[in-house]
mmCIF file of C-alpha atoms in Angstrom:
data_model
loop_
_atom_site.group_PDB
_atom_site.id
_atom_site.type_symbol
_atom_site.label_atom_id
_atom_site.label_comp_id
_atom_site.label_asym_id
_atom_site.label_seq_id
_atom_site.Cartn_x
_atom_site.Cartn_y
_atom_site.Cartn_z
ATOM 1 C CA MET A 1 0.000 0.000 0.000
ATOM 2 C CA THR A 2 1.307 3.446 -0.930
ATOM 3 C CA TRP A 3 0.469 6.445 1.221
ATOM 4 C CA ARG A 4 0.032 9.695 -0.715
ATOM 5 C CA VAL A 5 -0.172 12.782 1.474
ATOM 6 C CA ARG A 6 -1.022 15.553 -0.983
ATOM 7 C CA THR A 7 -2.976 17.996 1.188
ATOM 8 C CA LYS A 8 -3.263 19.105 4.810
ATOM 9 C CA GLY A 9 -6.477 17.101 4.986
ATOM 10 C CA ASP A 10 -4.463 14.032 3.966
ATOM 11 C CA VAL A 11 -2.132 14.724 6.914
ATOM 12 C CA TRP A 12 -5.094 14.513 9.301
ATOM 13 C CA ARG A 13 -6.406 11.359 7.636
ATOM 14 C CA PHE A 14 -2.955 9.784 7.767
ATOM 15 C CA THR A 15 -2.678 10.629 11.472
ATOM 16 C CA VAL A 16 -6.099 9.144 12.252
ATOM 17 C CA ALA A 17 -5.395 6.007 10.214
ATOM 18 C CA ILE A 18 -2.013 5.338 11.805
ATOM 19 C CA SER A 19 -3.364 6.069 15.285
ATOM 20 C CA ALA A 20 -6.257 3.656 14.692
ATOM 21 C CA ILE A 21 -3.870 0.948 13.494
ATOM 22 C CA VAL A 22 -1.653 1.403 16.553
ATOM 23 C CA LEU A 23 -4.692 1.374 18.864
ATOM 24 C CA LEU A 24 -6.069 -1.816 17.334
ATOM 25 C CA GLY A 25 -2.631 -3.417 17.499
ATOM 26 C CA SER A 26 -2.313 -2.431 21.149
ATOM 27 C CA LEU A 27 -5.709 -3.932 21.957
ATOM 28 C CA GLY A 28 -4.885 -7.122 20.110
ATOM 29 C CA LEU A 29 -1.573 -7.530 21.932
ATOM 30 C CA ARG A 30 -3.122 -6.726 25.304
ATOM 31 C CA PHE A 31 -5.931 -9.250 25.057
ATOM 32 C CA GLY A 32 -3.687 -11.811 23.374
ATOM 33 C CA MET A 33 -0.851 -11.701 25.895
ATOM 34 C CA LEU A 34 -2.459 -10.649 29.211
ATOM 35 C CA PRO A 35 -5.056 -12.405 31.353
ATOM 36 C CA PRO A 36 -8.570 -11.178 30.462
ATOM 37 C CA ASP A 37 -9.156 -9.450 33.816
ATOM 38 C CA LEU A 38 -5.808 -7.601 33.668
ATOM 39 C CA ALA A 39 -6.344 -6.665 30.026
ATOM 40 C CA ALA A 40 -9.768 -5.216 30.890
ATOM 41 C CA ARG A 41 -8.393 -3.200 33.800
ATOM 42 C CA THR A 42 -5.608 -1.703 31.647
ATOM 43 C CA LEU A 43 -7.808 -1.105 28.605
ATOM 44 C CA VAL A 44 -8.398 2.632 29.067
ATOM 45 C CA PRO A 45 -4.956 3.726 30.301
ATOM 46 C CA GLY A 46 -3.200 1.453 27.819
ATOM 47 C CA SER A 47 -5.273 2.742 24.903
ATOM 48 C CA ALA A 48 -4.726 6.331 25.980
ATOM 49 C CA MET A 49 -0.977 5.783 26.177
ATOM 50 C CA ALA A 50 -0.913 4.145 22.735
ATOM 51 C CA LEU A 51 -2.761 7.111 21.230
ATOM 52 C CA MET A 52 -0.569 9.648 23.037
ATOM 53 C CA LEU A 53 2.498 8.011 21.514
ATOM 54 C CA ALA A 54 1.116 7.241 18.049
ATOM 55 C CA ALA A 55 -0.770 10.440 17.204
ATOM 56 C CA PRO A 56 2.135 12.947 17.486
ATOM 57 C CA ILE A 57 4.492 10.627 15.627
ATOM 58 C CA ALA A 58 1.939 10.000 12.875
ATOM 59 C CA TRP A 59 1.271 13.755 12.608
ATOM 60 C CA PHE A 60 5.002 14.485 12.317
ATOM 61 C CA VAL A 61 5.508 11.766 9.677
ATOM 62 C CA GLY A 62 2.394 12.946 7.789
ATOM 63 C CA ARG A 63 3.666 16.512 7.721
ATOM 64 C CA ARG A 64 7.024 15.365 6.374
ATOM 65 C CA MET A 65 5.335 13.247 3.712
ATOM 66 C CA HIS A 66 3.253 16.265 2.719
ATOM 67 C CA GLU A 67 6.378 18.396 2.407
ATOM 68 C CA VAL A 68 8.092 15.709 0.333
ATOM 69 C CA HIS A 69 5.061 15.582 -1.958
ATOM 70 C CA ARG A 70 5.100 19.374 -2.360
ATOM 71 C CA LEU A 71 8.815 19.370 -3.142
ATOM 72 C CA GLY A 72 8.357 16.534 -5.603
ATOM 73 C CA THR A 73 5.523 18.385 -7.327
ATOM 74 C CA ARG A 74 7.607 21.556 -7.581
ATOM 75 C CA LEU A 75 10.576 19.589 -8.919
ATOM 76 C CA GLU A 76 8.403 17.842 -11.503
ATOM 77 C CA HIS A 77 6.962 21.202 -12.559
ATOM 78 C CA ALA A 78 10.473 22.675 -12.858
ATOM 79 C CA ILE A 79 11.588 19.747 -15.016
ATOM 80 C CA ASN A 80 8.558 19.865 -17.288
ATOM 81 C CA HIS A 81 8.115 23.637 -17.604
ATOM 82 C CA ASP A 82 10.355 26.337 -18.974
ATOM 83 C CA LEU A 83 11.737 28.453 -16.129
ATOM 84 C CA LEU A 84 11.265 31.798 -17.896
ATOM 85 C CA THR A 85 7.918 31.413 -19.641
ATOM 86 C CA GLY A 86 6.165 28.637 -17.727
ATOM 87 C CA VAL A 87 5.209 26.659 -20.835
ATOM 88 C CA HIS A 88 6.251 23.051 -21.428
ATOM 89 C CA THR A 89 9.837 22.119 -22.146
ATOM 90 C CA ARG A 90 10.768 20.134 -25.247
ATOM 91 C CA ARG A 91 11.088 16.984 -23.121
ATOM 92 C CA ALA A 92 7.644 17.413 -21.582
ATOM 93 C CA PHE A 93 6.228 18.240 -25.013
ATOM 94 C CA TYR A 94 7.178 14.855 -26.427
ATOM 95 C CA GLU A 95 5.957 13.056 -23.307
ATOM 96 C CA ARG A 96 2.539 14.715 -23.572
ATOM 97 C CA THR A 97 2.158 14.479 -27.334
ATOM 98 C CA GLY A 98 3.024 10.779 -27.490
ATOM 99 C CA PRO A 99 -0.540 9.657 -26.673
ATOM 100 C CA MET A 100 -1.998 12.328 -29.006
ATOM 101 C CA THR A 101 -0.634 10.867 -32.238
ATOM 102 C CA GLY A 102 -3.563 8.441 -32.418
ATOM 103 C CA GLY A 103 -5.878 11.298 -33.434
ATOM 104 C CA GLY A 104 -5.533 14.159 -35.843
ATOM 105 C CA CYS A 105 -3.895 17.366 -34.594
ATOM 106 C CA ALA A 106 -2.737 20.708 -35.928
ATOM 107 C CA VAL A 107 0.870 21.705 -35.262
ATOM 108 C CA ILE A 108 1.929 25.348 -35.143
ATOM 109 C CA VAL A 109 5.531 26.568 -35.061
ATOM 110 C CA THR A 110 6.000 30.229 -34.200
ATOM 111 C CA ASP A 111 8.604 32.728 -33.148
ATOM 112 C CA ILE A 112 8.890 36.445 -32.493
ATOM 113 C CA ASP A 113 9.848 38.530 -35.515
ATOM 114 C CA ASN A 114 13.243 40.283 -35.407
ATOM 115 C CA PHE A 115 13.789 39.138 -31.827
ATOM 116 C CA LYS A 116 17.577 39.460 -31.981
ATOM 117 C CA GLY A 117 17.277 43.100 -33.005
ATOM 118 C CA PHE A 118 14.744 43.661 -30.217
ATOM 119 C CA ASN A 119 17.193 42.188 -27.705
ATOM 120 C CA ASP A 120 20.113 44.197 -29.037
ATOM 121 C CA ARG A 121 18.175 47.467 -28.918
ATOM 122 C CA TYR A 122 16.316 47.166 -25.617
ATOM 123 C CA GLY A 123 18.377 44.638 -23.671
ATOM 124 C CA HIS A 124 17.884 41.117 -22.431
ATOM 125 C CA PHE A 125 15.561 42.154 -19.612
ATOM 126 C CA ALA A 126 13.095 43.527 -22.165
ATOM 127 C CA GLY A 127 13.664 40.415 -24.267
ATOM 128 C CA ASP A 128 12.772 38.176 -21.333
ATOM 129 C CA GLN A 129 9.682 40.258 -20.699
ATOM 130 C CA ALA A 130 8.714 39.895 -24.350
ATOM 131 C CA LEU A 131 9.141 36.120 -24.199
ATOM 132 C CA ARG A 132 6.997 35.871 -21.081
ATOM 133 C CA GLN A 133 4.255 37.977 -22.636
ATOM 134 C CA PHE A 134 4.436 36.072 -25.903
ATOM 135 C CA ALA A 135 4.094 32.753 -24.064
ATOM 136 C CA ALA A 136 1.184 34.132 -22.023
ATOM 137 C CA ILE A 137 -0.633 35.141 -25.217
ATOM 138 C CA LEU A 138 -0.120 31.689 -26.706
ATOM 139 C CA THR A 139 -1.347 29.810 -23.646
ATOM 140 C CA GLY A 140 -4.142 32.280 -22.919
ATOM 141 C CA ASN A 141 -5.622 31.824 -26.385
ATOM 142 C CA CYS A 142 -5.405 28.039 -26.571
ATOM 143 C CA ARG A 143 -7.585 25.397 -24.975
ATOM 144 C CA HIS A 144 -6.588 23.558 -21.818
ATOM 145 C CA ALA A 145 -6.121 20.340 -23.802
ATOM 146 C CA ASP A 146 -3.723 22.017 -26.267
ATOM 147 C CA ILE A 147 0.024 21.961 -25.660
ATOM 148 C CA VAL A 148 2.349 24.946 -25.816
ATOM 149 C CA ALA A 149 6.102 24.344 -25.530
ATOM 150 C CA ARG A 150 9.245 26.391 -25.859
ATOM 151 C CA PHE A 151 11.704 24.636 -28.131
ATOM 152 C CA GLY A 152 14.511 27.144 -27.673
ATOM 153 C CA GLY A 153 15.185 30.856 -27.886
ATOM 154 C CA GLU A 154 12.069 32.559 -29.195
ATOM 155 C CA GLU A 155 10.683 29.475 -30.966
ATOM 156 C CA PHE A 156 7.518 27.842 -29.649
ATOM 157 C CA VAL A 157 5.499 24.853 -30.805
ATOM 158 C CA ILE A 158 1.757 24.460 -30.278
ATOM 159 C CA VAL A 159 -0.261 21.288 -30.748
ATOM 160 C CA LEU A 160 -4.017 21.670 -31.117
ATOM 161 C CA SER A 161 -5.720 18.399 -30.266
ATOM 162 C CA ASP A 162 -8.514 17.133 -32.507
ATOM 163 C CA ALA A 163 -8.006 19.959 -34.986
ATOM 164 C CA GLY A 164 -7.387 20.078 -38.708
ATOM 165 C CA ALA A 165 -5.132 22.304 -40.766
ATOM 166 C CA GLY A 166 -7.872 24.896 -41.357
ATOM 167 C CA GLU A 167 -8.583 25.190 -37.644
ATOM 168 C CA GLY A 168 -4.878 25.440 -36.953
ATOM 169 C CA LEU A 169 -4.506 28.267 -39.458
ATOM 170 C CA ALA A 170 -7.452 30.144 -37.935
ATOM 171 C CA VAL A 171 -5.879 29.835 -34.478
ATOM 172 C CA ALA A 172 -2.494 30.977 -35.809
ATOM 173 C CA GLU A 173 -4.038 34.036 -37.435
ATOM 174 C CA ARG A 174 -5.876 34.892 -34.223
ATOM 175 C CA LEU A 175 -2.653 34.549 -32.249
ATOM 176 C CA ALA A 176 -0.791 36.769 -34.717
ATOM 177 C CA ALA A 177 -3.442 39.464 -34.240
ATOM 178 C CA ARG A 178 -3.265 39.180 -30.442
ATOM 179 C CA VAL A 179 0.521 39.502 -30.451
ATOM 180 C CA ARG A 180 0.329 42.500 -32.789
ATOM 181 C CA ALA A 181 -2.201 44.249 -30.534
ATOM 182 C CA SER A 182 -0.342 43.637 -27.243
ATOM 183 C CA ALA A 183 1.997 46.387 -26.071
ATOM 184 C CA ILE A 184 5.045 45.783 -23.888
ATOM 185 C CA TYR A 185 5.902 48.507 -21.413
ATOM 186 C CA HIS A 186 9.615 48.813 -20.780
ATOM 187 C CA GLY A 187 10.563 51.858 -18.759
ATOM 188 C CA ALA A 188 9.390 54.909 -20.690
ATOM 189 C CA HIS A 189 9.004 52.882 -23.882
ATOM 190 C CA THR A 190 5.854 51.277 -25.244
ATOM 191 C CA LEU A 191 7.058 48.463 -27.438
ATOM 192 C CA CYS A 192 5.241 46.302 -29.950
ATOM 193 C CA LEU A 193 5.935 42.800 -31.202
ATOM 194 C CA THR A 194 4.846 40.714 -34.118
ATOM 195 C CA ALA A 195 5.209 36.993 -34.690
ATOM 196 C CA SER A 196 5.124 34.625 -37.643
ATOM 197 C CA PHE A 197 3.392 31.241 -37.683
ATOM 198 C CA GLY A 198 3.684 28.050 -39.683
ATOM 199 C CA VAL A 199 0.914 25.453 -39.567
ATOM 200 C CA ALA A 200 0.849 21.777 -40.523
ATOM 201 C CA ALA A 201 -1.585 18.915 -40.044
ATOM 202 C CA LEU A 202 -0.626 15.828 -38.051
ATOM 203 C CA PRO A 203 -2.811 12.967 -39.332
ATOM 204 C CA PRO A 204 -3.828 10.059 -37.074
ATOM 205 C CA GLY A 205 -0.774 7.905 -36.463
ATOM 206 C CA GLY A 206 1.510 10.514 -38.061
ATOM 207 C CA ASP A 207 5.035 11.431 -37.037
ATOM 208 C CA MET A 208 5.230 14.483 -34.789
ATOM 209 C CA ASP A 209 8.744 15.409 -35.900
ATOM 210 C CA ILE A 210 7.711 15.416 -39.547
ATOM 211 C CA ALA A 211 4.729 17.640 -38.754
ATOM 212 C CA ILE A 212 6.998 20.038 -36.863
ATOM 213 C CA GLN A 213 9.418 20.152 -39.805
ATOM 214 C CA GLN A 214 6.537 20.901 -42.169
ATOM 215 C CA ALA A 215 5.222 23.674 -39.914
ATOM 216 C CA ASP A 216 8.760 25.037 -39.661
ATOM 217 C CA ARG A 217 9.017 25.213 -43.453
ATOM 218 C CA ALA A 218 5.724 27.107 -43.503
ATOM 219 C CA LEU A 219 7.118 29.463 -40.854
ATOM 220 C CA TYR A 220 10.198 30.028 -43.022
ATOM 221 C CA ARG A 221 7.951 31.091 -45.903
ATOM 222 C CA ALA A 222 5.966 33.396 -43.603
ATOM 223 C CA LYS A 223 9.191 35.103 -42.553
ATOM 224 C CA HIS A 224 10.308 35.652 -46.115
ATOM 225 C CA ALA A 225 6.873 36.873 -47.172
ATOM 226 C CA GLY A 226 7.063 39.808 -44.783
ATOM 227 C CA ARG A 227 6.543 38.362 -41.277
ATOM 228 C CA ASP A 228 3.546 38.973 -39.001
ATOM 229 C CA ARG A 229 1.441 36.342 -40.758
ATOM 230 C CA ALA A 230 0.485 32.672 -40.795
ATOM 231 C CA PHE A 231 1.259 30.201 -43.585
ATOM 232 C CA LEU A 232 -0.117 26.726 -44.067
ATOM 233 C CA TYR A 233 2.083 23.871 -45.204
ATOM 234 C CA ASP A 234 0.986 22.351 -48.501
ATOM 235 C CA PRO A 235 2.761 19.158 -49.624
ATOM 236 C CA GLY A 236 1.431 19.655 -53.148
ATOM 237 C CA CYS A 237 3.317 22.899 -53.696
ATOM 238 C CA ASP A 238 6.965 23.090 -54.642
ATOM 239 C CA ASP A 239 7.274 26.076 -52.299
ATOM 240 C CA ALA A 240 6.111 23.834 -49.431
ATOM 241 C CA ALA A 241 3.704 26.392 -48.036
ATOM 242 C CA ILE A 242 0.989 28.680 -49.294
ATOM 243 C CA PRO A 243 -0.496 31.759 -47.672
ATOM 244 C CA MET A 244 -4.128 31.463 -46.689
ATOM 245 C CA GLY A 245 -6.565 33.803 -44.985
ATOM 246 C CA THR A 246 -6.159 37.380 -43.919
ATOM 247 C CA ALA A 247 -2.927 36.878 -41.986
ATOM 248 C CA ALA A 248 -1.037 35.951 -45.122
ATOM 249 C CA GLU A 249 -2.311 38.713 -47.341
#
């Protein structure tokens, strides 16, 4: 049996359970080893002593188990989430998307336009602020079941569960508009960002890495077409991606 002490309420339940086990064990030993009349006479003081010893120890152990659980949860979160932006790491991305390949998904690759120049002009503190805001826009405009991960630098990957390429493009265009409309306040400066997006479909049973490569090729086309837009990967085109919708016009 594995004890899991996740909350303060679990600490109380653990204490009660351990105390009850000790009390029952004490009663069993008393009536099994002592004459019945002596066991009856020592029932109340013996039980009280067993509880006085067991309850504080169980409470102390329960508290420590609760702290270990909290530390373990924080460590797991730190391993699976990017320290700066709070979105999933690449490692956690592949762990979470593994079970998703059975159904169709839309994959979006995106990064901030001209981010190196932004960093050089305003400094790394402003760049970090921009990355945090960018990640917040991505996560705030996706569903809970969708996955947002930082793959490195200013590049992020989004997986939209149970979505096709058209839905993915619509989401990418909406995200591009949200990024464009969101100001960053850095000292006396009001700064603006734009981002480019590449979208690809991941069919049921498809390869995630291939879908990411296809979305990345679409992102490359979006960059060279002027940035601040979304492109959809099209395997039937020699150019590998075609602009669709208002974001690509």
